[in-house]
Coordinates of C-alpha atoms and ligand atoms in Angstrom, one line a residue:
M1 CA 103.1 207.4 12.7
P2 CA 100.5 209.6 14.5
I3 CA 97.0 208.5 13.8
C4 CA 96.0 211.9 12.4
C5 CA 98.5 211.6 9.6
R6 CA 96.9 208.5 8.1
S7 CA 96.2 209.5 4.5
D8 CA 94.0 206.8 3.2
V9 CA 91.5 206.1 6.0
N10 CA 88.4 208.2 5.8
L11 CA 89.3 210.9 8.3
P12 CA 86.8 213.4 9.8
D13 CA 86.6 217.1 9.0
Q14 CA 88.9 219.4 11.1
D15 CA 85.8 220.5 13.2
D16 CA 85.2 217.0 14.3
S17 CA 88.8 216.3 15.3
R18 CA 88.2 216.6 19.1
K19 CA 85.3 214.2 19.0
Y20 CA 87.4 212.0 16.7
T21 CA 90.2 211.8 19.3
R22 CA 87.7 211.0 22.1
D23 CA 86.1 208.3 19.9
F24 CA 89.5 206.9 19.1
M25 CA 90.2 206.4 22.8
E26 CA 86.9 204.9 23.7
T27 CA 86.4 202.5 20.8
K28 CA 87.8 199.0 20.6
K29 CA 89.9 198.9 17.5
I30 CA 90.3 195.6 15.7
L31 CA 92.7 195.2 12.7
L32 CA 92.1 192.4 10.2
L33 CA 95.4 191.1 8.9
G34 CA 96.4 188.1 6.7
T35 CA 97.7 187.3 3.3
G36 CA 95.8 188.0 0.1
E37 CA 92.5 186.1 -0.3
S38 CA 92.5 184.9 3.3
G39 CA 89.0 186.2 4.0
K40 CA 89.4 189.7 5.6
T41 CA 86.9 191.6 3.5
T42 CA 84.5 188.7 3.8
I43 CA 84.6 189.2 7.6
I44 CA 83.9 192.9 7.2
K45 CA 80.9 192.0 5.0
Q46 CA 79.6 189.7 7.8
M47 CA 80.0 192.5 10.4
K48 CA 77.8 194.6 8.1
I49 CA 75.2 191.9 7.9
L50 CA 75.3 191.0 11.6
H51 CA 75.9 194.4 13.3
I52 CA 75.1 197.2 10.8
N53 CA 72.3 197.5 8.4
G54 CA 73.2 194.7 5.9
F55 CA 73.2 195.4 2.2
S56 CA 70.5 197.5 0.5
D57 CA 69.1 196.6 -2.9
D58 CA 71.3 199.4 -4.4
D59 CA 74.4 198.0 -2.7
R60 CA 73.5 194.6 -4.2
R61 CA 72.9 195.9 -7.7
E62 CA 76.3 197.7 -7.5
K63 CA 78.0 194.3 -7.1
I64 CA 76.6 192.8 -10.4
P65 CA 79.5 194.0 -12.6
N66 CA 82.0 192.5 -10.1
I67 CA 80.1 189.2 -10.0
K68 CA 80.2 189.0 -13.8
Q69 CA 83.8 189.9 -13.7
N70 CA 84.3 187.0 -11.2
I71 CA 82.6 184.7 -13.7
H72 CA 84.8 185.7 -16.6
E73 CA 88.0 185.6 -14.6
S74 CA 87.1 182.1 -13.3
I75 CA 86.1 180.4 -16.5
F76 CA 89.0 182.0 -18.4
D77 CA 91.5 180.8 -15.9
I78 CA 90.0 177.3 -15.8
V79 CA 90.0 176.7 -19.5
N80 CA 93.3 178.6 -20.1
N81 CA 95.1 176.2 -17.8
M82 CA 93.7 173.0 -19.2
D83 CA 96.7 172.5 -21.5
K84 CA 99.2 174.0 -19.0
I85 CA 98.7 171.7 -16.0
Q86 CA 100.8 168.4 -16.0
P87 CA 99.4 166.1 -17.2
P88 CA 97.1 168.3 -19.3
V89 CA 93.3 167.8 -19.6
R90 CA 91.2 168.0 -22.8
P91 CA 87.6 168.9 -23.4
K92 CA 85.4 165.8 -23.8
T93 CA 83.1 167.1 -26.5
A94 CA 83.6 169.0 -29.8
E95 CA 80.9 171.5 -28.6
A96 CA 82.9 172.2 -25.4
E97 CA 86.0 172.6 -27.5
K98 CA 84.3 175.4 -29.5
S99 CA 83.1 177.1 -26.3
I100 CA 86.6 177.0 -24.9
E101 CA 87.9 178.6 -28.1
Y102 CA 85.2 181.3 -27.8
I103 CA 86.2 182.1 -24.2
L104 CA 89.9 182.1 -24.9
N105 CA 89.4 184.4 -27.9
L106 CA 87.7 186.9 -25.6
G107 CA 91.0 187.1 -23.6
S108 CA 91.4 187.6 -19.8
N109 CA 89.9 191.1 -19.8
T110 CA 86.2 191.3 -18.8
P111 CA 84.0 191.5 -21.9
S112 CA 82.2 194.8 -22.4
D113 CA 78.9 193.0 -23.0
F114 CA 77.6 189.9 -21.3
T115 CA 75.3 188.6 -24.0
E116 CA 73.1 185.6 -24.0
E117 CA 75.5 184.0 -26.4
Y118 CA 78.3 184.6 -23.9
F119 CA 76.5 182.9 -21.0
N120 CA 75.5 180.0 -23.2
Q121 CA 79.1 179.4 -24.2
V122 CA 80.3 179.6 -20.6
K123 CA 77.6 177.1 -19.5
I124 CA 78.6 174.6 -22.2
A125 CA 82.3 174.8 -21.2
W126 CA 81.5 174.6 -17.4
N127 CA 79.4 171.5 -17.9
D128 CA 82.2 169.7 -19.8
E129 CA 84.0 166.9 -17.9
G130 CA 87.5 168.0 -19.0
V131 CA 86.8 171.6 -17.8
Q132 CA 85.6 170.1 -14.5
Q133 CA 88.8 168.2 -14.2
S134 CA 90.8 171.4 -14.6
F135 CA 88.6 173.1 -12.0
E136 CA 89.2 170.2 -9.5
R137 CA 93.0 170.7 -10.0
S138 CA 92.9 174.5 -9.6
N139 CA 95.5 174.3 -6.8
E140 CA 98.0 173.8 -9.6
Y141 CA 97.4 177.3 -11.0
Q142 CA 95.8 180.5 -9.7
L143 CA 92.0 180.6 -9.4
I144 CA 89.7 182.8 -7.3
D145 CA 87.7 180.9 -4.6
S146 CA 84.4 182.3 -5.8
A147 CA 84.7 180.4 -9.1
G148 CA 82.5 177.4 -8.3
H149 CA 79.8 179.4 -6.5
F150 CA 79.2 181.8 -9.4
L151 CA 79.7 179.3 -12.3
N152 CA 77.0 177.1 -10.7
R153 CA 74.7 180.1 -10.5
I154 CA 74.9 181.5 -14.1
D155 CA 71.2 180.9 -14.7
E156 CA 70.4 183.2 -11.8
V157 CA 73.0 185.8 -12.6
Q158 CA 71.9 185.9 -16.2
K159 CA 68.3 187.0 -15.4
P160 CA 67.5 190.6 -16.2
D161 CA 66.0 191.2 -12.8
Y162 CA 68.9 189.4 -10.9
I163 CA 69.7 190.9 -7.5
P164 CA 72.6 189.2 -5.6
D165 CA 71.7 187.5 -2.3
N166 CA 73.9 187.6 0.8
Q167 CA 75.8 184.5 -0.3
D168 CA 76.6 186.2 -3.7
I169 CA 77.8 189.3 -1.9
L170 CA 80.0 187.2 0.5
F171 CA 81.5 185.2 -2.3
C172 CA 82.1 188.1 -4.7
R173 CA 85.9 188.6 -4.8
I174 CA 87.4 192.1 -5.1
E175 CA 91.1 192.5 -4.2
T176 CA 91.5 195.1 -1.4
R177 CA 94.0 197.8 -2.4
S178 CA 93.5 200.5 0.2
I179 CA 92.7 200.7 4.0
S180 CA 89.1 201.1 5.1
K181 CA 87.2 201.1 8.4
I182 CA 83.8 200.1 9.5
E183 CA 82.1 201.1 12.8
F184 CA 79.5 199.1 14.7
E185 CA 78.1 198.6 18.2
V186 CA 77.3 195.4 19.9
P187 CA 76.0 194.6 23.4
L188 CA 78.7 194.7 26.0
S189 CA 78.1 191.1 26.9
K190 CA 75.3 188.5 26.7
F191 CA 74.4 189.2 30.3
Q192 CA 75.1 192.9 30.9
G193 CA 73.5 195.9 29.4
G194 CA 75.3 198.6 27.5
Q195 CA 77.0 198.8 24.1
A196 CA 80.6 198.5 23.0
R197 CA 81.7 200.3 19.9
F198 CA 84.1 198.6 17.5
W199 CA 86.2 200.0 14.7
M200 CA 87.3 197.2 12.3
Y201 CA 90.0 198.0 9.8
D202 CA 90.4 196.1 6.5
V203 CA 93.6 196.1 4.5
G204 CA 95.0 194.6 1.4
G205 CA 96.9 191.3 2.1
Q206 CA 99.0 190.8 -1.0
R207 CA 102.7 191.5 -0.5
G208 CA 102.6 194.8 -2.4
H209 CA 100.0 196.2 0.0
R210 CA 101.6 195.2 3.3
K211 CA 104.0 198.1 3.7
R212 CA 100.9 200.3 4.3
W213 CA 99.7 198.3 7.4
I214 CA 101.9 200.3 9.8
Q215 CA 99.5 203.3 9.2
V216 CA 96.9 201.5 11.2
F217 CA 99.0 199.8 13.9
D218 CA 98.5 202.7 16.4
G219 CA 96.3 202.0 19.4
I220 CA 95.0 198.7 18.2
Q221 CA 93.4 196.4 20.9
A222 CA 93.2 193.2 18.9
I223 CA 94.5 191.8 15.7
L224 CA 92.3 189.2 13.9
F225 CA 94.8 187.3 11.8
L226 CA 93.2 185.3 9.0
I227 CA 94.9 182.2 7.6
S228 CA 93.3 180.4 4.7
A229 CA 93.7 176.8 6.0
S230 CA 92.8 175.3 2.6
D231 CA 95.9 177.0 1.1
F232 CA 98.2 174.2 2.0
D233 CA 98.4 172.8 -1.5
Q234 CA 98.4 176.2 -3.4
R235 CA 101.1 178.5 -4.5
L236 CA 101.3 182.2 -3.8
R237 CA 99.8 184.5 -6.5
E238 CA 102.6 187.0 -6.1
D239 CA 105.4 184.4 -6.1
P240 CA 104.5 181.0 -7.5
T241 CA 107.7 179.4 -6.0
K242 CA 106.2 179.9 -2.5
N243 CA 103.6 177.8 -0.7
R244 CA 100.6 179.9 0.3
L245 CA 100.1 178.5 3.7
Q246 CA 103.8 178.8 4.5
E247 CA 103.5 182.5 3.5
A248 CA 100.7 182.9 6.0
F249 CA 102.7 181.3 8.8
D250 CA 105.8 183.4 8.0
L251 CA 103.6 186.6 8.0
F252 CA 102.0 185.5 11.3
N253 CA 105.5 185.1 12.7
D254 CA 106.4 188.6 11.6
I255 CA 103.3 190.1 13.1
H256 CA 103.7 188.2 16.4
R257 CA 107.2 189.6 16.7
S258 CA 106.5 193.1 15.5
K259 CA 107.3 195.7 18.1
F260 CA 104.5 198.0 16.7
V261 CA 101.7 195.7 17.8
R262 CA 103.2 194.2 20.9
E263 CA 100.3 195.3 23.1
A264 CA 97.5 194.1 20.8
G265 CA 95.7 190.8 21.5
L266 CA 96.2 188.2 18.9
I267 CA 93.2 186.2 17.6
V268 CA 93.8 183.8 14.7
F269 CA 91.1 182.6 12.4
L270 CA 92.1 179.4 10.6
N271 CA 89.6 180.1 7.8
K272 CA 88.1 178.3 4.8
Q273 CA 87.4 175.2 6.9
D274 CA 84.8 174.1 4.4
L275 CA 87.4 174.0 1.6
L276 CA 90.0 172.3 3.8
E277 CA 87.5 169.6 4.7
K278 CA 86.6 169.0 1.0
K279 CA 90.3 168.8 0.1
I280 CA 91.1 166.3 2.8
L281 CA 88.0 164.1 2.9
T282 CA 86.7 164.3 -0.7
Q283 CA 89.7 165.0 -2.8
H284 CA 92.1 163.1 -0.6
R285 CA 94.9 165.7 -0.8
K286 CA 97.9 164.9 1.3
V287 CA 99.2 167.6 3.7
E288 CA 102.5 165.9 4.1
Q289 CA 103.3 166.4 0.4
Y290 CA 103.6 170.2 1.2
F291 CA 104.5 170.0 4.9
P292 CA 106.6 166.8 5.4
E293 CA 106.4 167.1 9.2
Y294 CA 102.7 166.4 9.0
A295 CA 103.5 162.7 8.4
N296 CA 104.6 162.2 12.0
Y297 CA 102.2 164.7 13.6
V298 CA 99.9 163.3 16.3
P299 CA 97.6 165.8 18.0
D300 CA 98.1 166.6 21.7
K301 CA 95.8 164.6 24.1
K302 CA 94.0 167.7 25.2
E303 CA 92.7 168.2 21.6
N304 CA 90.6 165.0 22.0
W305 CA 91.3 163.8 18.4
D306 CA 89.3 160.7 17.7
G307 CA 92.3 159.0 16.1
S308 CA 90.7 158.6 12.6
N309 CA 89.3 161.8 11.2
E310 CA 92.0 163.1 8.8
Y311 CA 90.4 166.5 8.4
D312 CA 90.5 167.0 12.2
R313 CA 94.1 166.0 12.3
A314 CA 95.0 168.5 9.5
R315 CA 93.2 171.4 11.2
L316 CA 94.8 170.6 14.5
F317 CA 98.2 170.5 12.8
M318 CA 97.6 174.0 11.5
K319 CA 96.6 175.2 15.0
H320 CA 99.7 173.5 16.4
K321 CA 101.9 175.4 13.9
V322 CA 100.2 178.7 14.9
M323 CA 100.6 177.9 18.6
S324 CA 104.3 177.0 18.2
I325 CA 105.0 180.3 16.4
A326 CA 103.1 182.1 19.2
S327 CA 105.0 180.4 22.0
S328 CA 108.5 180.9 20.5
P329 CA 110.4 183.5 22.6
I330 CA 110.8 187.0 21.4
K331 CA 114.1 188.6 22.4
I332 CA 114.5 192.4 22.7
E333 CA 118.0 193.6 22.5
N334 CA 119.6 196.6 24.3
V335 CA 116.7 197.3 26.7
G336 CA 117.9 199.6 29.4
F337 CA 120.3 201.5 27.2
V338 CA 123.1 201.3 29.8
P339 CA 126.4 202.4 28.1
G340 CA 128.7 199.5 27.7
Y341 CA 126.1 196.8 28.6
N342 CA 124.1 194.8 26.1
I343 CA 121.1 193.7 28.0
N344 CA 118.9 191.2 26.3
Q345 CA 115.4 190.7 27.6
E346 CA 113.1 187.8 26.6
L347 CA 109.4 188.5 26.4
P348 CA 107.1 186.0 28.1
P349 CA 104.9 184.0 25.6
R350 CA 101.8 185.8 24.5
D351 CA 98.2 184.5 24.6
V352 CA 96.9 183.6 21.2
Y353 CA 93.3 182.5 20.6
V354 CA 92.7 180.2 17.6
H355 CA 89.3 179.6 15.9
F356 CA 88.3 177.4 13.0
T357 CA 86.1 179.6 10.8
I358 CA 84.1 179.7 7.5
A359 CA 84.0 183.4 6.7
T360 CA 81.2 182.9 4.1
D361 CA 78.9 181.3 6.7
T362 CA 77.0 184.0 8.6
N363 CA 76.0 181.6 11.4
N364 CA 79.5 180.4 12.0
I365 CA 80.9 184.0 12.1
R366 CA 78.0 185.1 14.4
K367 CA 79.1 182.4 17.0
V368 CA 82.8 182.9 16.6
F369 CA 82.4 186.7 16.9
E370 CA 80.5 186.3 20.2
T371 CA 83.5 184.6 21.6
V372 CA 85.9 187.1 20.1
R373 CA 83.9 190.0 21.4
E374 CA 84.1 188.5 25.0
I375 CA 87.8 188.1 24.6
I376 CA 88.4 191.6 23.4
L377 CA 86.1 193.2 26.0
K378 CA 87.1 191.2 29.1
E379 CA 90.5 189.7 28.7
I380 CA 92.4 192.0 26.3
T381 CA 93.6 194.2 29.2
T382 CA 95.4 191.2 30.7
V383 CA 96.9 190.0 27.5
A384 CA 100.3 191.0 26.2
F385 CA 101.3 193.8 28.5
Y386 CA 105.0 193.3 29.0
Ligands
GTP1 N1 84.4 178.7 0.6 C1 84.9 179.7 1.3 N2 85.3 180.8 0.7 C2 85.8 181.8 1.4 C3 85.9 181.8 2.8 N3 86.4 182.9 3.3 C4 86.6 183.7 2.2 N4 86.2 183.1 1.1 C5 86.3 183.5 -0.3 O1 87.6 183.8 -0.6 C6 87.8 184.9 -1.5 C7 88.7 185.9 -0.9 O2 88.2 186.5 0.3 P1 88.4 188.0 0.7 O3 87.6 188.3 1.9 O4 88.3 188.9 -0.5 O5 90.0 188.0 1.1 P2 90.9 189.2 1.6 O6 91.7 188.6 2.8 O7 90.1 190.4 1.8 O8 91.9 189.4 0.4 P3 92.7 190.7 0.0 O9 91.8 191.8 -0.1 O10 93.4 190.4 -1.3 O11 93.8 190.9 1.1 C8 86.4 185.5 -1.7 O12 85.8 185.0 -2.9 C9 85.6 184.9 -0.5 O13 84.2 184.7 -0.8 C10 85.5 180.5 3.5 O14 85.7 180.4 4.7 N5 85.1 179.6 2.6
MG2 MG1 90.1 192.2 1.0

């Protein structure tokens, strides 16, 4: 589809169209892709913090209703699932039982009024041991990743003069439903002068939103594909019969093979490393329970695995899965269009760069993006031109 026909990206006025075409040719265009809740919008927020003007007090205040919505959705889902997980968990005190009843009676919709009474009831429930057990087992149902962050910060959020800090902004979860774009400039390299302009596109990652991605495939230099590495023990929100991490690998396979983005460089962020580490080292979750082939996986020598750190083995396994998808051959059929002949051409393997990331950690993303920027500016022209 021609780029000028995109309907839901903020397009310039007619008068600006020539400048727009020129800009479009000169700017490095990066597309953020990945399944729902993988961290794409969080990366966009980091670019705003690192390379644009950050968030003003007004921007921050605007997010307060969403943060309160995150709190209610979180506590509601945690207490609502206590008797549904197997084996179920029970509140440990009669007081917590009453608070849970209060929350359940409000229903899943966000309350119109966040009263002192409301926050008190939520705090009583959140401090209950049984509720904490349900929270620890949230991989057995659907819970947003911001739950722990905001439920631990209720005292702060509750204050009349509360203004969200950068961490609150980065954790606040709002599902992306339409396509948007940010523009920023960064130095060409650490050593040279000059600026490079980037356009970064954000899209919705849930299944229902993916059919719109093709609208922004045109002229993309690089795809940043986000995979939530901590998803290995979770089920997909849109289809609870499917493993979330498997969905991410399948989607990555589709993108890798897509003829629409064959010339774009592929950079993969194995994201949510903080949550993956916690699941493996603190909660002792077993990857092989969800990916049986993990049981026999030994990292390649070049990865320098120390032979004992299970979290390192898990993240290297995920990198290995990505690399094996990326190195599997792509066949194009009927190239040449010679009548009577069916010529099959196999494309050479494509370069894929993998990074372990924590999208909510500004320092981590600053460092990773420095590398990504170098790749896009220097190497992208040599990548994936068949
Ligand atoms: N702990 C932790 N949380 C993260 C990380 N990356 C993202 N999150 C949180 O995960 C949730 C989902 O992140 P989003 O950036 O909204 O995900 P998305 O890919 O834009 O999701 P869609 O818009 O549905 O496609 C948010 O609450 C983020 O704060 C991470 O590395 N660590
Ligand atoms: Mg999003």
